[in-house]
Amino acid sequence: MKRMKVKKTLSLLLALSMVTGLTACGSSGKTEKADAGKEGSTQADSDQMPEITLMIGQSNYYQEAFTQIIEKAKKEIGINVKIELPPDTAGTSLFQTQLATGDVPDIAHINLPNDYSRFNAEKYFLPLEDQDWVKRLNFDKKDITAEDGHIYGMPYTGYSGVMGAIYNKKVFDEVGVKVPKTYEEFKTVCEKIKQAGKTPIYLSGKDSWTIQIIPMIFMANALDDRAEEVYSSILSGEKKLADIPEFKQALSDFQDLIKSGYVNTDYTVGTYDESKQKVASGDAGMIVSGEYAVTDIVNKFSDAEIGMFPLPYNDVNKFLTAKYVFGLVIPKDSKNQEAAKKFLNFLSQPENMKIYLNANAVNSPFTDVTSDNLNPILADIYNSYFKNGELIPQIGDTLEKFGSVNSDVFWQTYTEVAAGGDIDTAINQLDAALQEYGASAKLKGFK
Amino acid sequence: MAKKKKKNVNIYTYKFALPALVIYTVMFLIPTVLGIFTSFTEWNIRDLYHLSFNGLDNFIKIFKDVNFILAIKNTFLFAVVSTVVKVVFAVLLALALTKKLKTCNFLRSIFYIPSILSGVVVGLIFTSFFKMGGMFDQVLKLFGYHGNIVWLGNSATAMLCVIWTDIWKGTGFAMMIFIAGLQAIPSDYQEAAAIDGAVGLKRFFYITLPLLMPSFTIVITSSLIAGLKIFDNVLILTGGGPGFATQVLGTYVYKNFNAGFLGKSSAMSLVLTVIVCTCTMGLNKFMRSKEVEA
């Protein structure tokens, strides 16, 4: 009997807790709204504080800086910003679906101008060229203008993407080499580091996006001044990759680099984080990466002595550069367009922009904002190579216009080439992929 | 309780089934039927509301794709090898653990635990297990191995590693079914066989094995279906890499869906569905014909 009683009370308790759980779920939305309404009325404004959503990929989100900016926005312009953080890999297809169905965030991060075609900017985004911040741009506004003449996004970084060899100065001193100026010298450096029993170049193939950097540098350097022209002939469908002997040469030299034992044996499973740690500690002499890796290493391993130089393939002394900036766009279907514009304008103001650039120390997008936290290595590069225009564009920017072909097919194919795969087969596979993705992206010249 | 009159009339109306039917239709039937329909269309995520019928184009395209063919091969390799090894291990374990051991229950739980872990967890565990200088290398070192093979990063070994993790995860479940099957075999048969002079292996092959057939049917069919549909293990362990070396149908469909080729990826999943159905139905029929009545 006693047992029955216990059981009864227990089941009653369970049922009760379930019911309260249900009601809690059901009503939480309402109470929140009601609270927001109260706050608005106490602030003596007639309408309640507008709330906008800001969507940004996880790896591009600097929590502290954004939290600070959002707090300021709430106080100074009376706009409540809610952050949405989709995982990086799912971000693109999520945003595409949102745009197609009209259920959109009010502001979203894309890369300008590369992502315009991927997200069909003409159809889905609000033109912003009439905004005040356009006059303060640190670069030619053509650089972020879409083909139809409109600017669809506000940049919040300046042009800063450089890719090259990041090296450990101590290792170079130990084996007695200097920064190489020619490709022969570069290979000698690799050989000497190898003989000293260290890894010359640490490749991190598990994060497959890093594997593309060496082949891209090789290709760009091989083409040198013709790079831009050849890329646009690929985009227009005039030329296939198989028609470009320099591309084949680049892949085959990339393969040789691995065959010669100049990279770590576990290059297919090494991660990007490990690569930074290896070069910082001096286990590896170099990694080939972008300015973001320099920033990370300087922040995380403050006593590491590192430097950066352009990988001198084909004896070309220029930095490979990614021709895009981070930007924020407002979808046409947004219901809070005015508030969104107001927030963008607020973010573009020097004091707020500085908060962001402190966390992500790259070039500033606006003339009246300086990026104070820039580390000396990058500041040097920006003051020399950037000012003198000693830069070559990467093919990655062109590939972006084909949709996700780069991450879906190119990176894997580079890995296969690295492992000794047949290069002609690889090139044919890439051409077939360009054909398919080009047709899907409705590029002229691809059907 | 006093009344024991059988009623032919159903006292509940069919309306009670309505909520379940609605959910089932909306969440399962409609997507399935739509999936078959969309495999014959050109449909892209960029133009979500414009899909055009294109006949068999998608199927022609995917069968010309070398990586799709590779994915089919890998899928079969995975399903067949993992099923066979799992069955062998599971039968042996089941035979051992139906003997009168003191640690029987304890061992059964140990072997069953991997089955209750999620695929993602197993993937992460084995990522560090197969890492260079990881536990696997350390174990091999004890036997005098000093090579530097990157188990998950080498196209020759990556697939085997992925298969091995699935075997590790799935054997326990299969073992449980075999144990149940073994315990259901009446001891009369064994005793009769013993009296007739059948011993050891003979008793196993002529008595145990035929009577265990129903368990084989369950294990082989379910393991084959799971093997053909494998996705999470591969995605976590290798992401289909290095290159395309461990790409299976599940991950390849996912990749194409993510790239926005909705029509094409529907066609791929339809191919996968057809493969799964024909394989398992054929096999099931064959296995059932081998079963005997106890």
mmCIF file of N, CA and C in Angstrom, chain A residues 116-155:
data_model
loop_
_atom_site.group_PDB
_atom_site.id
_atom_site.type_symbol
_atom_site.label_atom_id
_atom_site.label_comp_id
_atom_site.label_asym_id
_atom_site.label_seq_id
_atom_site.Cartn_x
_atom_site.Cartn_y
_atom_site.Cartn_z
ATOM 1 N N TYR A 116 28.673 38.794 -54.145
ATOM 2 C CA TYR A 116 27.497 39.380 -54.807
ATOM 3 C C TYR A 116 26.796 38.360 -55.702
ATOM 4 N N SER A 117 27.586 37.660 -56.528
ATOM 5 C CA SER A 117 26.938 36.760 -57.484
ATOM 6 C C SER A 117 26.368 35.540 -56.770
ATOM 7 N N ARG A 118 27.091 35.061 -55.747
ATOM 8 C CA ARG A 118 26.623 33.875 -55.037
ATOM 9 C C ARG A 118 25.243 34.097 -54.422
ATOM 10 N N PHE A 119 25.006 35.306 -53.934
ATOM 11 C CA PHE A 119 23.725 35.573 -53.271
ATOM 12 C C PHE A 119 22.780 36.404 -54.139
ATOM 13 N N ASN A 120 23.131 36.550 -55.433
ATOM 14 C CA ASN A 120 22.228 37.258 -56.329
ATOM 15 C C ASN A 120 21.896 38.667 -55.807
ATOM 16 N N ALA A 121 22.926 39.471 -55.602
ATOM 17 C CA ALA A 121 22.777 40.767 -54.936
ATOM 18 C C ALA A 121 21.728 41.675 -55.581
ATOM 19 N N GLU A 122 21.709 41.755 -56.909
ATOM 20 C CA GLU A 122 20.768 42.652 -57.605
ATOM 21 C C GLU A 122 19.342 42.359 -57.192
ATOM 22 N N LYS A 123 19.061 41.082 -56.995
ATOM 23 C CA LYS A 123 17.689 40.693 -56.718
ATOM 24 C C LYS A 123 17.349 40.831 -55.236
ATOM 25 N N TYR A 124 18.331 40.557 -54.375
ATOM 26 C CA TYR A 124 17.963 40.374 -52.969
ATOM 27 C C TYR A 124 18.435 41.470 -52.008
ATOM 28 N N PHE A 125 19.425 42.291 -52.403
ATOM 29 C CA PHE A 125 19.971 43.242 -51.426
ATOM 30 C C PHE A 125 19.572 44.682 -51.730
ATOM 31 N N LEU A 126 19.592 45.491 -50.683
ATOM 32 C CA LEU A 126 19.257 46.907 -50.790
ATOM 33 C C LEU A 126 20.502 47.681 -51.265
ATOM 34 N N PRO A 127 20.362 48.534 -52.308
ATOM 35 C CA PRO A 127 21.511 49.347 -52.722
ATOM 36 C C PRO A 127 21.831 50.367 -51.635
ATOM 37 N N LEU A 128 23.113 50.571 -51.367
ATOM 38 C CA LEU A 128 23.483 51.434 -50.237
ATOM 39 C C LEU A 128 24.386 52.601 -50.645
ATOM 40 N N GLU A 129 24.510 52.851 -51.979
ATOM 41 C CA GLU A 129 25.493 53.864 -52.395
ATOM 42 C C GLU A 129 25.114 55.279 -51.960
ATOM 43 N N ASP A 130 23.858 55.486 -51.515
ATOM 44 C CA ASP A 130 23.455 56.829 -51.082
ATOM 45 C C ASP A 130 23.809 57.087 -49.613
ATOM 46 N N GLN A 131 24.425 56.087 -48.949
ATOM 47 C CA GLN A 131 24.731 56.251 -47.528
ATOM 48 C C GLN A 131 25.970 57.136 -47.321
ATOM 49 N N ASP A 132 26.023 57.774 -46.140
ATOM 50 C CA ASP A 132 27.100 58.735 -45.871
ATOM 51 C C ASP A 132 28.500 58.112 -45.884
ATOM 52 N N TRP A 133 28.589 56.867 -45.366
ATOM 53 C CA TRP A 133 29.919 56.272 -45.230
ATOM 54 C C TRP A 133 30.613 56.037 -46.565
ATOM 55 N N VAL A 134 29.870 56.047 -47.671
ATOM 56 C CA VAL A 134 30.490 55.782 -48.976
ATOM 57 C C VAL A 134 31.585 56.816 -49.267
ATOM 58 N N LYS A 135 31.337 58.075 -48.818
ATOM 59 C CA LYS A 135 32.317 59.150 -49.100
ATOM 60 C C LYS A 135 33.615 58.959 -48.321
ATOM 61 N N ARG A 136 33.565 58.173 -47.250
ATOM 62 C CA ARG A 136 34.746 58.039 -46.398
ATOM 63 C C ARG A 136 35.560 56.790 -46.705
ATOM 64 N N LEU A 137 35.221 56.101 -47.781
ATOM 65 C CA LEU A 137 35.912 54.844 -48.072
ATOM 66 C C LEU A 137 37.407 55.041 -48.275
ATOM 67 N N ASN A 138 38.166 54.070 -47.806
ATOM 68 C CA ASN A 138 39.623 54.120 -47.822
ATOM 69 C C ASN A 138 40.185 53.647 -49.161
ATOM 70 N N PHE A 139 39.293 53.154 -50.030
ATOM 71 C CA PHE A 139 39.746 52.616 -51.321
ATOM 72 C C PHE A 139 38.752 53.051 -52.386
ATOM 73 N N ASP A 140 39.052 52.778 -53.621
ATOM 74 C CA ASP A 140 38.162 53.135 -54.723
ATOM 75 C C ASP A 140 36.813 52.437 -54.544
ATOM 76 N N LYS A 141 35.730 53.204 -54.640
ATOM 77 C CA LYS A 141 34.437 52.559 -54.382
ATOM 78 C C LYS A 141 34.065 51.571 -55.474
ATOM 79 N N LYS A 142 34.756 51.641 -56.606
ATOM 80 C CA LYS A 142 34.538 50.653 -57.671
ATOM 81 C C LYS A 142 34.847 49.242 -57.168
ATOM 82 N N ASP A 143 35.772 49.161 -56.215
ATOM 83 C CA ASP A 143 36.203 47.855 -55.729
ATOM 84 C C ASP A 143 35.095 47.067 -55.052
ATOM 85 N N ILE A 144 34.052 47.767 -54.587
ATOM 86 C CA ILE A 144 32.953 47.015 -53.970
ATOM 87 C C ILE A 144 31.640 47.260 -54.703
ATOM 88 N N THR A 145 31.734 47.803 -55.935
ATOM 89 C CA THR A 145 30.529 48.045 -56.717
ATOM 90 C C THR A 145 30.197 46.816 -57.552
ATOM 91 N N ALA A 146 28.907 46.456 -57.585
ATOM 92 C CA ALA A 146 28.492 45.302 -58.375
ATOM 93 C C ALA A 146 28.456 45.679 -59.856
ATOM 94 N N GLU A 147 28.272 44.671 -60.714
ATOM 95 C CA GLU A 147 28.302 44.929 -62.153
ATOM 96 C C GLU A 147 27.224 45.900 -62.596
ATOM 97 N N ASP A 148 26.112 45.963 -61.867
ATOM 98 C CA ASP A 148 25.031 46.869 -62.272
ATOM 99 C C ASP A 148 25.224 48.286 -61.710
ATOM 100 N N GLY A 149 26.383 48.558 -61.084
ATOM 101 C CA GLY A 149 26.692 49.913 -60.650
ATOM 102 C C GLY A 149 26.267 50.267 -59.237
ATOM 103 N N HIS A 150 25.662 49.311 -58.524
ATOM 104 C CA HIS A 150 25.237 49.599 -57.152
ATOM 105 C C HIS A 150 26.231 49.041 -56.132
ATOM 106 N N ILE A 151 26.250 49.697 -54.971
ATOM 107 C CA ILE A 151 27.015 49.148 -53.850
ATOM 108 C C ILE A 151 26.011 48.485 -52.917
ATOM 109 N N TYR A 152 26.210 47.198 -52.619
ATOM 110 C CA TYR A 152 25.202 46.486 -51.843
ATOM 111 C C TYR A 152 25.622 46.186 -50.412
ATOM 112 N N GLY A 153 26.830 46.615 -50.024
ATOM 113 C CA GLY A 153 27.231 46.274 -48.672
ATOM 114 C C GLY A 153 28.167 47.306 -48.081
ATOM 115 N N MET A 154 28.131 47.427 -46.743
ATOM 116 C CA MET A 154 29.065 48.337 -46.088
ATOM 117 C C MET A 154 30.294 47.555 -45.637
ATOM 118 N N PRO A 155 31.492 47.950 -46.106
ATOM 119 C CA PRO A 155 32.688 47.218 -45.696
ATOM 120 C C PRO A 155 33.008 47.491 -44.231
#
